[in-house]
Short mmCIF file of C-alpha atoms in Angstrom, two decimals:
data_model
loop_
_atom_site.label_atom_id
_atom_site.label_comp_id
_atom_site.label_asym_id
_atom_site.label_seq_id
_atom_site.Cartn_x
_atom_site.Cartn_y
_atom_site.Cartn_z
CA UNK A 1 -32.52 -60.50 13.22
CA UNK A 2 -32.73 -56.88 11.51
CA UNK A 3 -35.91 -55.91 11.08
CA UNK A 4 -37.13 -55.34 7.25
CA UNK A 5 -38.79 -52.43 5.78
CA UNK A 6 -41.18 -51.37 3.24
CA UNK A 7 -42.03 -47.81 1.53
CA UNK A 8 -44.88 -47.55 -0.35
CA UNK A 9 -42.97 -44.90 -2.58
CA UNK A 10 -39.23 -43.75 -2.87
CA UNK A 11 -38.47 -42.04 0.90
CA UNK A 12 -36.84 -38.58 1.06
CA UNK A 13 -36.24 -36.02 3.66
CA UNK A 14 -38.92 -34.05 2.26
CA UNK A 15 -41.79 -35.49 3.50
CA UNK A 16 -44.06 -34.18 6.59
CA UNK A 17 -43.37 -37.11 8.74
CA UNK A 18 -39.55 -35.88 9.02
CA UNK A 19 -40.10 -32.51 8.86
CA UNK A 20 -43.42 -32.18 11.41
CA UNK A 21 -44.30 -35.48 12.52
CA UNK A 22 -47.48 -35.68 10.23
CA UNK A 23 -47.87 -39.38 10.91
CA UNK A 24 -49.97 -41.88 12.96
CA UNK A 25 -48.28 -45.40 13.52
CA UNK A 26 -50.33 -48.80 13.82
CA UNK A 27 -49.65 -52.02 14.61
CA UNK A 28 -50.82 -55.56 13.10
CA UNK A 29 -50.21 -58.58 14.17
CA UNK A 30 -48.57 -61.77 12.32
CA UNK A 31 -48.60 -65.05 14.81
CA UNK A 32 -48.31 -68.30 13.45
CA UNK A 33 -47.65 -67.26 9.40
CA UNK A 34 -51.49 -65.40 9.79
CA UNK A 35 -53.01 -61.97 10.75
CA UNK A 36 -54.08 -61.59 13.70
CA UNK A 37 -56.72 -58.62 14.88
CA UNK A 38 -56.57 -57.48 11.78
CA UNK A 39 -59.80 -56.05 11.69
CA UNK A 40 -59.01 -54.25 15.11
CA UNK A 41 -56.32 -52.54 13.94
CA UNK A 42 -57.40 -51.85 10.58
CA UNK A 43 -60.28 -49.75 12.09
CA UNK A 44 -58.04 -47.97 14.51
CA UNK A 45 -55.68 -46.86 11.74
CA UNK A 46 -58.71 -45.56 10.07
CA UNK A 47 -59.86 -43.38 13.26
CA UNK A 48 -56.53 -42.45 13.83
CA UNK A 49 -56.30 -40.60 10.28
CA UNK A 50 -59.68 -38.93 10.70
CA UNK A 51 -58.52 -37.99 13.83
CA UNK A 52 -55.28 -36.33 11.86
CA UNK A 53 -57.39 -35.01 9.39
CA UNK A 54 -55.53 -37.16 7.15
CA UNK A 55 -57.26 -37.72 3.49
CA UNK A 56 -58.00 -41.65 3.56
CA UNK A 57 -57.72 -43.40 0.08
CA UNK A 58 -60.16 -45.05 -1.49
CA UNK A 59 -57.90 -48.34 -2.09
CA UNK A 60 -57.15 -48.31 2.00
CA UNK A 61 -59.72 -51.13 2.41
CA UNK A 62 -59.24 -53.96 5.18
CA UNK A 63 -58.55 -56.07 2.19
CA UNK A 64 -55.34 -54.04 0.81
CA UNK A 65 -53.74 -54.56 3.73
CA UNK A 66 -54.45 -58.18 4.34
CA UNK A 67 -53.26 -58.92 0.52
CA UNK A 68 -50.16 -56.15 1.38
CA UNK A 69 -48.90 -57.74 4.43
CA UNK A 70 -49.50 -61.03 3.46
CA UNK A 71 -47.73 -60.85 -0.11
CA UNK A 72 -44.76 -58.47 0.83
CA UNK A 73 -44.00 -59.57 4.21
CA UNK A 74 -45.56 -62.97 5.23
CA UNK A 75 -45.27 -64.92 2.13
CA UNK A 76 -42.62 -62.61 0.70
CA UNK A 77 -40.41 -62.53 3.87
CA UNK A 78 -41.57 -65.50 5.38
CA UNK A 79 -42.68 -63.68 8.34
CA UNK A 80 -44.04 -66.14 10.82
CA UNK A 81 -44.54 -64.14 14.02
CA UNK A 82 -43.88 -60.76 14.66
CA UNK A 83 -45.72 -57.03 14.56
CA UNK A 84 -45.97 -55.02 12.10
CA UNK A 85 -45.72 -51.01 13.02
CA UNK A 86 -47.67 -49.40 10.29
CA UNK A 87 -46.49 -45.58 9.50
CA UNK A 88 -48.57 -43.32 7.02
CA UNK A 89 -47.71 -40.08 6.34
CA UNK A 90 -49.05 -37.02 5.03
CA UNK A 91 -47.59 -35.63 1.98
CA UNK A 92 -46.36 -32.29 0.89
CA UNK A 93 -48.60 -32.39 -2.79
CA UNK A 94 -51.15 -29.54 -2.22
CA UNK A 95 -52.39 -26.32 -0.93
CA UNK A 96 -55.08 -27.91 1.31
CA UNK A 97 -52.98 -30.52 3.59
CA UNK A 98 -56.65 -31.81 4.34
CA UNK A 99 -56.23 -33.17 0.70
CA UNK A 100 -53.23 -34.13 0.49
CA UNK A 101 -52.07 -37.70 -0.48
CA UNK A 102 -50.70 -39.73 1.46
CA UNK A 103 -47.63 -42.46 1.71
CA UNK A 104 -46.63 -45.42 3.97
CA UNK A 105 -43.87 -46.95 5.86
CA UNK A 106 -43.47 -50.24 7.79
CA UNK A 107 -41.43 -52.02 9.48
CA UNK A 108 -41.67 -55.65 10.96
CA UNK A 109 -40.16 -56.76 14.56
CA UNK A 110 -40.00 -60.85 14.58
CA UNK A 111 -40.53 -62.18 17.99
CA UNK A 112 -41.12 -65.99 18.74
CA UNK A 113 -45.04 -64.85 19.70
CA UNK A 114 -46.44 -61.47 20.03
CA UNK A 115 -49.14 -63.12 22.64
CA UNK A 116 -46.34 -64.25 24.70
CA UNK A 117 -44.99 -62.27 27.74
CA UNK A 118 -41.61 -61.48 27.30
CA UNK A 119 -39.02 -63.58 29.66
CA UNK A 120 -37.59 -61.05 31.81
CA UNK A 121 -39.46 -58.42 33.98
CA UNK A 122 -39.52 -55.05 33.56
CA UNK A 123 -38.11 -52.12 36.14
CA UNK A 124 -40.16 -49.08 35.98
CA UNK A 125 -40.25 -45.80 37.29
CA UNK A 126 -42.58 -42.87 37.69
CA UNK A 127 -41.37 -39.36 36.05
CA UNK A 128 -42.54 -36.20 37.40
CA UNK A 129 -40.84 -33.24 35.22
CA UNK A 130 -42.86 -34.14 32.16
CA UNK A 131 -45.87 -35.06 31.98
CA UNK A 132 -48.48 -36.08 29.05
CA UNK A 133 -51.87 -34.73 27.50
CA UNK A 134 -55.02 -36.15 27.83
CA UNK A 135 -57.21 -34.82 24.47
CA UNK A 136 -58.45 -36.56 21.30
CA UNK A 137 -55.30 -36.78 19.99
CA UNK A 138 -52.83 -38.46 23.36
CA UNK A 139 -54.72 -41.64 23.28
CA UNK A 140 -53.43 -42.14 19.25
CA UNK A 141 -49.90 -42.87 18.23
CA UNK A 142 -48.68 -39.63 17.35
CA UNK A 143 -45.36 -37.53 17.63
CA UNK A 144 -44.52 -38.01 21.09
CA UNK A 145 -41.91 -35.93 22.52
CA UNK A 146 -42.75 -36.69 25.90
CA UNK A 147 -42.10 -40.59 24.55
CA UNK A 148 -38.32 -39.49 23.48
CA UNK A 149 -37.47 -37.96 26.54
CA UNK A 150 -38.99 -40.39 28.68
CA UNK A 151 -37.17 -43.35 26.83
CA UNK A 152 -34.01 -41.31 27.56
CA UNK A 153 -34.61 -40.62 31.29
CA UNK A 154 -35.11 -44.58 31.48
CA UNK A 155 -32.00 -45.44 29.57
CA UNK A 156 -29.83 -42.94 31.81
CA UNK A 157 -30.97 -44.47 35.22
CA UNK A 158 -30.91 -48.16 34.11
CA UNK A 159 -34.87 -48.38 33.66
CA UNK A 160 -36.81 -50.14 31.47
CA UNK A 161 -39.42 -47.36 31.03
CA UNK A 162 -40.82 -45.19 33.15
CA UNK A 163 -44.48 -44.22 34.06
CA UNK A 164 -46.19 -40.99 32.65
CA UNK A 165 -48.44 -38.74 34.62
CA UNK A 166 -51.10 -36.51 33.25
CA UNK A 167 -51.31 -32.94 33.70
CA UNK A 168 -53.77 -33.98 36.97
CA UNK A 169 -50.71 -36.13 38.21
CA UNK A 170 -52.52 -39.66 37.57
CA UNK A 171 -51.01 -42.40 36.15
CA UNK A 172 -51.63 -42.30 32.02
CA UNK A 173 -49.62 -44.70 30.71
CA UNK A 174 -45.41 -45.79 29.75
CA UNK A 175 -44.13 -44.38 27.01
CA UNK A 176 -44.01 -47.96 25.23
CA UNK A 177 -48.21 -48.55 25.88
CA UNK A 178 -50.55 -49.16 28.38
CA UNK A 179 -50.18 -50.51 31.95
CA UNK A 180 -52.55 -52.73 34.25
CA UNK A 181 -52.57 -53.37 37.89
CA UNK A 182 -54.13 -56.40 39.36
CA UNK A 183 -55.09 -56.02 43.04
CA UNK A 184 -57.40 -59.24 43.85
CA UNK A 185 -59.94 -60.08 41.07
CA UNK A 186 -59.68 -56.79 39.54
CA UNK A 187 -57.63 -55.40 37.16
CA UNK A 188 -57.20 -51.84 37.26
CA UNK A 189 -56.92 -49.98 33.50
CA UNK A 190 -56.15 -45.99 33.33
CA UNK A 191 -59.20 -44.45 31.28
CA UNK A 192 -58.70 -43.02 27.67
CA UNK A 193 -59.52 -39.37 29.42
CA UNK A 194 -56.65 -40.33 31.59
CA UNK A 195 -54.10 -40.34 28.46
CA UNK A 196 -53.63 -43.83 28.21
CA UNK A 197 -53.58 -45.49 24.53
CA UNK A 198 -56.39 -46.86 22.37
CA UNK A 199 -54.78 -50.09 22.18
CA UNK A 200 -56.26 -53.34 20.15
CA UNK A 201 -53.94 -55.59 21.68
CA UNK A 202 -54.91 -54.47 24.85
CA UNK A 203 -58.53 -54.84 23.88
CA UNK A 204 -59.11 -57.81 22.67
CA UNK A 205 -56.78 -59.23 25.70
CA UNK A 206 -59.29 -57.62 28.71
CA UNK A 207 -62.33 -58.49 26.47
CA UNK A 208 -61.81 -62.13 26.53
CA UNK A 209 -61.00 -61.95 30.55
CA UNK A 210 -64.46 -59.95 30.78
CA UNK A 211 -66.10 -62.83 28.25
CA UNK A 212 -64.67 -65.30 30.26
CA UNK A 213 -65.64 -63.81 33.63
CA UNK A 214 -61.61 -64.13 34.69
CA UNK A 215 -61.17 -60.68 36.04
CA UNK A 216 -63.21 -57.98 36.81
CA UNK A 217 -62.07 -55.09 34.28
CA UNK A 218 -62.19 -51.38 35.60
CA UNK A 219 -61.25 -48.49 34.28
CA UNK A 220 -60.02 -45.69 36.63
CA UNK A 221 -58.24 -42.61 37.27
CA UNK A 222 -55.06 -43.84 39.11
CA UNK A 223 -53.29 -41.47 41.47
CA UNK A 224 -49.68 -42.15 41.19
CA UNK A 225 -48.80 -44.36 44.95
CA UNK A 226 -51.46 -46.62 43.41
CA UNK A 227 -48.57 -48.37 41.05
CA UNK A 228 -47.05 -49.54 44.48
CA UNK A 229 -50.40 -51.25 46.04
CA UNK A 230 -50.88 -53.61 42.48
CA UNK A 231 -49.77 -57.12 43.44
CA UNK A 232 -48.96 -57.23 39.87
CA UNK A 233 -48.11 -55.09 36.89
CA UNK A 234 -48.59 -55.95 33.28
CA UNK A 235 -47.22 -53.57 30.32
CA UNK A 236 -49.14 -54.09 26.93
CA UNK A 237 -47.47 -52.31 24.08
CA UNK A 238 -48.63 -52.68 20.25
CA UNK A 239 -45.35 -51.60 19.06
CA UNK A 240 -43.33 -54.12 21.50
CA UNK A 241 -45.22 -56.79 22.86
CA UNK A 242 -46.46 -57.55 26.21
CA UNK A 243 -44.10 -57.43 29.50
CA UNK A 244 -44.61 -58.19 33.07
CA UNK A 245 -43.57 -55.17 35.35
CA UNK A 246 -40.84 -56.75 38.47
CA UNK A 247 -39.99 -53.73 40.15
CA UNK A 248 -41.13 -49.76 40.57
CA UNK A 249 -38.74 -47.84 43.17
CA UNK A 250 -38.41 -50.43 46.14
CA UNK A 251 -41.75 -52.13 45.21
CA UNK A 252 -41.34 -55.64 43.76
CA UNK A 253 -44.15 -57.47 41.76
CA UNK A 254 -45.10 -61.35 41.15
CA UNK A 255 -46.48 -62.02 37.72
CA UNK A 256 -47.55 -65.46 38.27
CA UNK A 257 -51.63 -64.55 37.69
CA UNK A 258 -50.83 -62.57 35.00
CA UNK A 259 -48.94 -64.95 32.87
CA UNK A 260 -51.80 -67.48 33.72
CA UNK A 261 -54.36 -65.23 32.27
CA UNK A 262 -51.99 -64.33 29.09
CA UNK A 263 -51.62 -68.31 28.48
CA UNK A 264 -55.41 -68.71 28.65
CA UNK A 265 -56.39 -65.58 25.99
CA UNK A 266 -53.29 -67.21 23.98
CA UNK A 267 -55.40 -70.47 23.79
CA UNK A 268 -58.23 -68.97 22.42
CA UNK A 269 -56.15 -67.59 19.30
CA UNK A 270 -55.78 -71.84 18.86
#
């Protein structure tokens, strides 16, 4: 199904997200006709525009975009289950682009269930010509050209994704979101100093496994053989969903614990 789109004001190609990739992207969550994490991501758009020095309106309140979402896209659309990948923009209105205004754009991917892991497992690969930051701003979605280039390197050697190192040649994240290795009882999470994405999904998912005393939840700084010692590999992407990793060079995976633990947190949503 195509995907459907909203502006909050006429587009044209004169706006700072075309022109300089003065934008942060978000993503909510629609499962079952509802929002889902809302207040999760609501919050991390909000620290992702101070963090862009972005001037905030007044009228963004947690409530705006409940009523927004749910009367343009879930009633309006009939949106049942999907994600929602929240664009605002800076615009070009002022001397002082700390004051600025500001304008939206969204787009809506439906997918049977966004807590679901998708049916077929991913093939990975680490990339070592490029690698990504590890400052304030890598752990927000921002212009990403190391994202672009990565996606392409994938797409010419029949990958999937591929793995992105930081500038200290540890594992950060994939260009699509965050990664997690389970090796026993413990699952294994790249830091936010490491480059790896503030992610909500992610978050609420290893917060109910800590809650719940399913896993034990570390964060670490992951040298890069690490990816092949995981007995398995899950991929957690806000913009995309939530994939089980099969295969990194000659490495396979199992995903058998993984989707166990998925099916549990996605009882809890019940």
């Amino acid at each position: 199904m195509e995907n459907q789109y909203f502006t909050s004001d006429e587009l044209n190609v004169k706006n700072r997200a075309f022109l300089w990739g003065d934008s942060v992207k978000v993503s909510f969550f629609v499962r079952n006709g509802e929002l889902i994490m809302d207040e999760e991501c609501y919050f991390f758009l909000m620290a992702s525009m101070r963090k862009m020095r972005m001037n905030i309106p007044l009228t963004y309140t947690l409530e705006f975009f409940q009523s927004l979402f749910q009367k343009e896209s879930i009633e309006g659309k009939g949106i049942k289950n999907g994600i929602i990948n929240f664009l605002v923009f800076r615009n070009n209105d002022g001397p002082i682009l700390a004051k600025s205004s500001v304008s939206y754009f969204y787009e809506i991917t439906e997918m049977e269930d966004v807590l679901t892991v998708h049916q077929r497992p991913l093939e990975l690969d680490l990339i070592k010509e490029i690698n990504v930051n590890n400052n304030l701003l890598s752990n927000i979605r921002v212009h990403c050209p190391e994202n672009i280039y990565g996606g392409i390197y994938a797409q010419e050697n029949d990958l999937d994704d591929v793995i992105l190192l930081n500038p200290n040649k540890r594992i950060a994240r994939a260009t699509t979101g965050n990664l997690l290795f389970l090796e026993g009882d413990v699952i294994k999470i790249p830091k936010q100093t490491e480059g790896a994405y503030i992610s909500p999904l992610m978050e609420n998912f290893v917060t109910f496994l800590h809650k719940n005393n399913l896993a034990d939840i570390q964060e670490h700084e992951i040298i890069a053989f690490e990816s092949q010692k995981a007995e398995e590999i899950l991929l957690i992407s806000d913009e995309k969903g939530i994939f089980s990793v099969g295969k990194i060079r000659n490495k396979t995976f199992d995903n058998t614990r993984f989707l166990k633990l998925v099916e549990s947190w996605k009882k809890s949503f019940n």
